[in-house]
Amino acid sequence: MLNAGTAAKLVFFCLFMAVVYWGMKAVRRGVNIRTKQLPGLTAIDEAVGRATELGRPFFANIQASGPHIEDQVLASCELVRYAVQSAVRYEAPFMCVSNSPDGHPIFEEIISSAYMAAGKPELYNPNNVRFIGGFSSGTHVQIMQLMKDENIAAQLISGNLMNQTMFFAETGAALGAIQIGATKNTHQMPFLAMQCDYSLLGDDLYAAATMISRDPVRMGCLTAQETGKALALVVIVVGVVARLMGSNAVVDILRR
Amino acid sequence: MRKEIPIAVSFLAGASIVLGFFLNVPFFKVTASRQLLNWAVIVAAFALALGAGNLTRIHVTNAAKRGKHWPYSIILLVCLYGYLGLGLWRGASDSIYQWWFNGALVPGNSTVFSLNGFFIISAAYRTWRLRNWRAALLVGTAILVVLGRVGIGQAMWPALGPISDWIMTYPNAAGMRGIMIGAALGTISLGLRIILGIERGHLGVES
Amino acid sequence: MESKPDLPYRLQNIDTRIIHALILILILLPLLRPIGLPVQISAGTRAAYNAIEAIPAGSLVLWAYEMNAANEPELMPAAIAWFHHLMRKRCKIVAFSIYSEEAPIFAQKAFETVGKEYNYVYGEEFVVMPFRAGMETAVAAIGRDIHGVFPTDFFGNRTDTMPLMQEIKGLSDFAILLKTSGWGPDVFVRQMVTVYGIPMVANCTGIVAPGAMAYLSAGQIQGLVGALTGAAEYEQLLRRPGTAAAMMDAQSTTHMLTVILVLLGNVGFYASRRGPKGGR
């Protein structure tokens, strides 16, 4: 019935689902789940504030690594929504650039809806939501030029970041922009940590989207996410101890 | 219906793939997941056309309105459609097509990519400051790896190679793995939210 | 009149243009006059060499050839070394790409360069597939049904009539999966290694290599050739010096420059904190 080598994964998956369900129920019952503050998230308001003060754009730069929708681009949607809602409130100039052909219409929809919902449709400029496509270095230069032309005040670099991270972060730094970086790609984290004022690294990117909404169902998922980490930690510790004692039992169970 | 249909499609597609991964049932394992994956490849190819369409709209408008850097918009459109036409007419293995590829795209992209090296060194110089003991630990480790990975460092002190290898294999890999486990759980959580229709941000509406 | 900045300040604020000029000089000089510094073989590269060496002669090899115009200078030397290693053993290679549209052109270029030396026949011992969009989904699709995803090769020839493709029933027919790209091995580990148990060896850019180490030490990949350094090490193991070895001196000089600049910056930083004027 089960595919070979998937039993342990299925057990973990079911446990995860159970914790999501429990978390959702708990939040709906009114249990207050305490979450840590994510400086990278609160920094979005600070960055919008700076853009408002200087009258220069907040630049949401959402990158994908291929011509299809990706989890990190999806997770970035909520960050863009949060940033644009804040920008509309303070009437700060706002720009969004993406190289994701699938993500671009989503960002257009999110940004235009934010202006409509705030009753300021006249401030929405479709040319400020741009698709600058391509996944090769050549097209990154176009974005760097745009950043320079617009003299951006703040930048959110997010998504499935690859070699372009340094190009955008260095350009932003040269323009004196306040920068927030978000990705789960381990290979780009050192650059974001080095160049950005704030960062949302690894699972923080996914947690941020949930924490913006405080929606009970999403908070349940966040609880499951954190419980899963604790469970992984327990399995790692037990596995290491077992291995040191000469037993391969944990590895064998996980391979089943 | 604008929301319900995409949510239903997401649920059916996502659940089929998940079931196909776990269950040894021919319908899920072979028919549904294989077909869905093949369709996904085709849909992703359409996204390329969508991107080209968007690029055309923006640059035709910019060129027509004599906007900022408009001559570059014309160059971009000529290159985009000229090269597409050449590829369709002569094929990707054609010598003229390859000549343009090897003569324009490869050196252009390699040049821009190489800027990374310049940026990384100047950024390291600006930011690697021994402000506290944690920064000192980070900078010290970085210097050991930077020197240990190349001949000059290994010539200065032969132990640097093995030290750098050890840092990369143990402390580095352990840290990376911790981040990856956390991120993977985040991805599962996001995937579940999308499959179950809880996450609707990608439909352009607030969840 | 504005006073001239003091030495500690200048040490911390060297003009970026000067730094970039120094980098350029330190790259060009060793390329023009090579120093020939030896390179120690890292564990990851040795493991990669051993994994490829261990497959039987004439085996089927699946190669995710994800090279693009940007990372070609960094990845091509290792790819060329792999071609030599595989062709010496007369392995049959199927190259594909799901990340990079231009990758098939590079695969074909490398095949034409190295294949001649070993009299390789296209379609019988090597085939290059066209780019397929979809990334992780495409990798999963290839795992489930390679013939369905690639009914034709890069040149439009039907694959079902090719002798090489007729030998393949599924992913388990391949002795090893190779990956050349500027990205980590994660997608292939998830969709091919974990699902089908196929051994994998990766070659990636220097930026990605630290992250890929986690997969190597966990045993999810059997070897890792990281960037030009890894390629130079591989060339050394293969006893066939190539372009990577020539470029290693330039890496040495620029790495040394990085260390010197960092030290200068920190000297300036501490001097400014201890100096009479205090921190600036």
XYZ file of C-alpha atoms in Angstrom, chain B residues 25-206:
182
model
C -1.768 2.968 -5.708
C -1.359 3.051 -9.501
C -3.934 5.813 -9.986
C -2.133 8.234 -7.648
C 1.400 7.033 -8.182
C 1.348 6.789 -11.953
C -1.722 8.190 -13.681
C -2.621 11.272 -11.669
C 0.777 12.452 -10.464
C 2.578 11.708 -13.735
C -0.068 13.487 -15.791
C -0.214 16.433 -13.413
C 3.554 16.791 -13.404
C 3.637 16.687 -17.211
C 0.896 19.323 -17.353
C 2.795 21.466 -14.860
C 5.828 21.391 -17.160
C 3.643 22.585 -20.057
C 1.982 25.313 -17.953
C 5.403 26.531 -16.793
C 6.446 26.826 -20.447
C 3.417 29.073 -21.059
C 4.654 31.313 -18.255
C 7.654 32.151 -20.435
C 5.276 33.458 -23.109
C 3.396 35.442 -20.465
C 6.675 37.034 -19.402
C 7.609 37.902 -22.989
C 4.150 39.461 -23.489
C 4.542 41.609 -20.394
C 8.014 42.700 -21.400
C 6.703 43.655 -24.847
C 3.838 45.720 -23.405
C 6.136 47.721 -21.088
C 8.841 48.391 -23.674
C 6.510 49.153 -26.598
C 4.773 51.705 -24.361
C 8.093 53.151 -23.217
C 9.411 53.443 -26.769
C 6.161 54.934 -28.077
C 6.071 57.546 -25.299
C 9.806 58.277 -25.623
C 10.140 57.385 -21.919
C 13.319 56.963 -19.891
C 16.073 55.109 -21.809
C 13.644 54.502 -24.704
C 16.336 53.578 -27.256
C 17.202 50.612 -25.036
C 13.567 49.512 -25.143
C 13.839 49.331 -28.936
C 17.103 47.388 -28.724
C 15.479 44.989 -26.268
C 12.468 44.398 -28.514
C 14.627 43.898 -31.600
C 16.837 41.415 -29.750
C 13.904 39.590 -28.174
C 11.931 39.061 -31.366
C 14.901 38.924 -33.704
C 16.533 36.128 -31.747
C 13.220 34.340 -31.261
C 12.614 34.541 -35.011
C 16.120 33.320 -35.776
C 15.666 30.366 -33.430
C 12.305 29.463 -34.963
C 13.602 29.850 -38.510
C 17.020 28.197 -38.279
C 16.765 26.139 -35.071
C 18.797 26.359 -31.853
C 21.667 24.286 -33.245
C 22.160 26.614 -36.206
C 25.623 28.203 -36.473
C 24.325 31.808 -36.733
C 22.090 31.281 -33.715
C 25.018 29.783 -31.817
C 27.344 32.578 -32.919
C 25.070 35.212 -31.400
C 24.705 33.087 -28.290
C 28.427 32.536 -27.835
C 29.403 36.021 -28.969
C 26.831 38.156 -27.148
C 24.968 36.328 -24.412
C 27.816 34.305 -22.906
C 30.376 37.119 -22.493
C 27.689 39.601 -21.432
C 26.281 37.369 -18.745
C 29.688 36.168 -17.583
C 30.840 39.765 -17.229
C 27.889 40.719 -15.066
C 28.179 37.516 -13.036
C 31.845 38.241 -12.371
C 30.831 41.502 -10.675
C 29.859 39.280 -7.768
C 33.541 38.739 -7.022
C 34.189 42.489 -6.908
C 31.119 43.166 -4.785
C 31.830 40.355 -2.339
C 35.380 41.549 -1.647
C 34.424 45.198 -1.229
C 31.432 44.243 0.952
C 33.621 41.975 3.101
C 36.078 44.842 3.574
C 33.285 47.215 4.632
C 31.423 44.861 6.966
C 33.887 42.414 8.545
C 34.662 44.479 11.636
C 35.636 42.974 14.981
C 32.928 44.827 16.901
C 32.413 42.100 19.523
C 33.533 38.537 20.280
C 30.853 37.004 18.024
C 31.933 39.131 15.086
C 35.550 38.190 15.867
C 34.621 34.489 15.786
C 32.857 34.952 12.451
C 35.683 36.942 10.867
C 38.336 34.550 12.214
C 36.514 31.537 10.794
C 35.957 33.304 7.491
C 39.661 34.120 7.155
C 40.625 30.498 7.877
C 38.251 29.269 5.158
C 39.161 32.006 2.663
C 42.855 31.154 2.959
C 42.431 27.411 3.432
C 40.569 26.973 0.128
C 43.412 28.288 -2.047
C 47.011 27.367 -2.764
C 48.569 30.503 -1.248
C 47.025 29.818 2.168
C 47.922 26.135 2.020
C 51.486 27.067 1.045
C 51.725 29.466 4.007
C 50.455 26.858 6.466
C 49.644 23.343 5.171
C 47.215 22.697 8.054
C 44.921 25.439 6.704
C 43.474 23.102 4.028
C 42.301 20.411 6.486
C 41.129 23.103 8.966
C 39.036 24.752 6.268
C 37.688 21.337 5.205
C 36.744 20.572 8.818
C 34.971 23.913 9.259
C 33.004 23.344 6.055
C 32.123 19.732 6.856
C 31.113 20.028 10.518
C 30.197 23.438 11.981
C 29.102 24.868 8.615
C 27.097 21.793 7.562
C 25.457 21.538 10.999
C 24.353 25.173 10.900
C 23.126 24.884 7.322
C 21.180 21.739 8.172
C 19.410 23.456 11.071
C 18.298 26.301 8.811
C 17.232 23.838 6.101
C 15.080 21.791 8.484
C 13.343 24.942 9.699
C 12.833 26.215 6.154
C 11.564 22.820 4.961
C 8.950 22.808 7.711
C 7.959 26.307 6.659
C 7.572 25.083 3.081
C 5.427 22.117 4.186
C 3.308 24.460 6.282
C 2.835 26.864 3.345
C 2.071 23.954 0.988
C -0.557 22.621 3.378
C -2.140 26.048 3.703
C -2.363 26.360 -0.081
C -3.713 22.830 -0.605
C -6.345 23.378 2.092
C -7.279 26.813 0.722
C -6.204 28.643 3.898
C -3.512 30.653 2.134
C -5.043 32.768 -0.632
C -2.436 35.454 -1.017
C -1.369 33.981 -4.358
C -4.897 34.510 -5.678
C -4.403 38.224 -5.144
C -6.899 38.397 -2.282
C -6.345 38.845 1.424
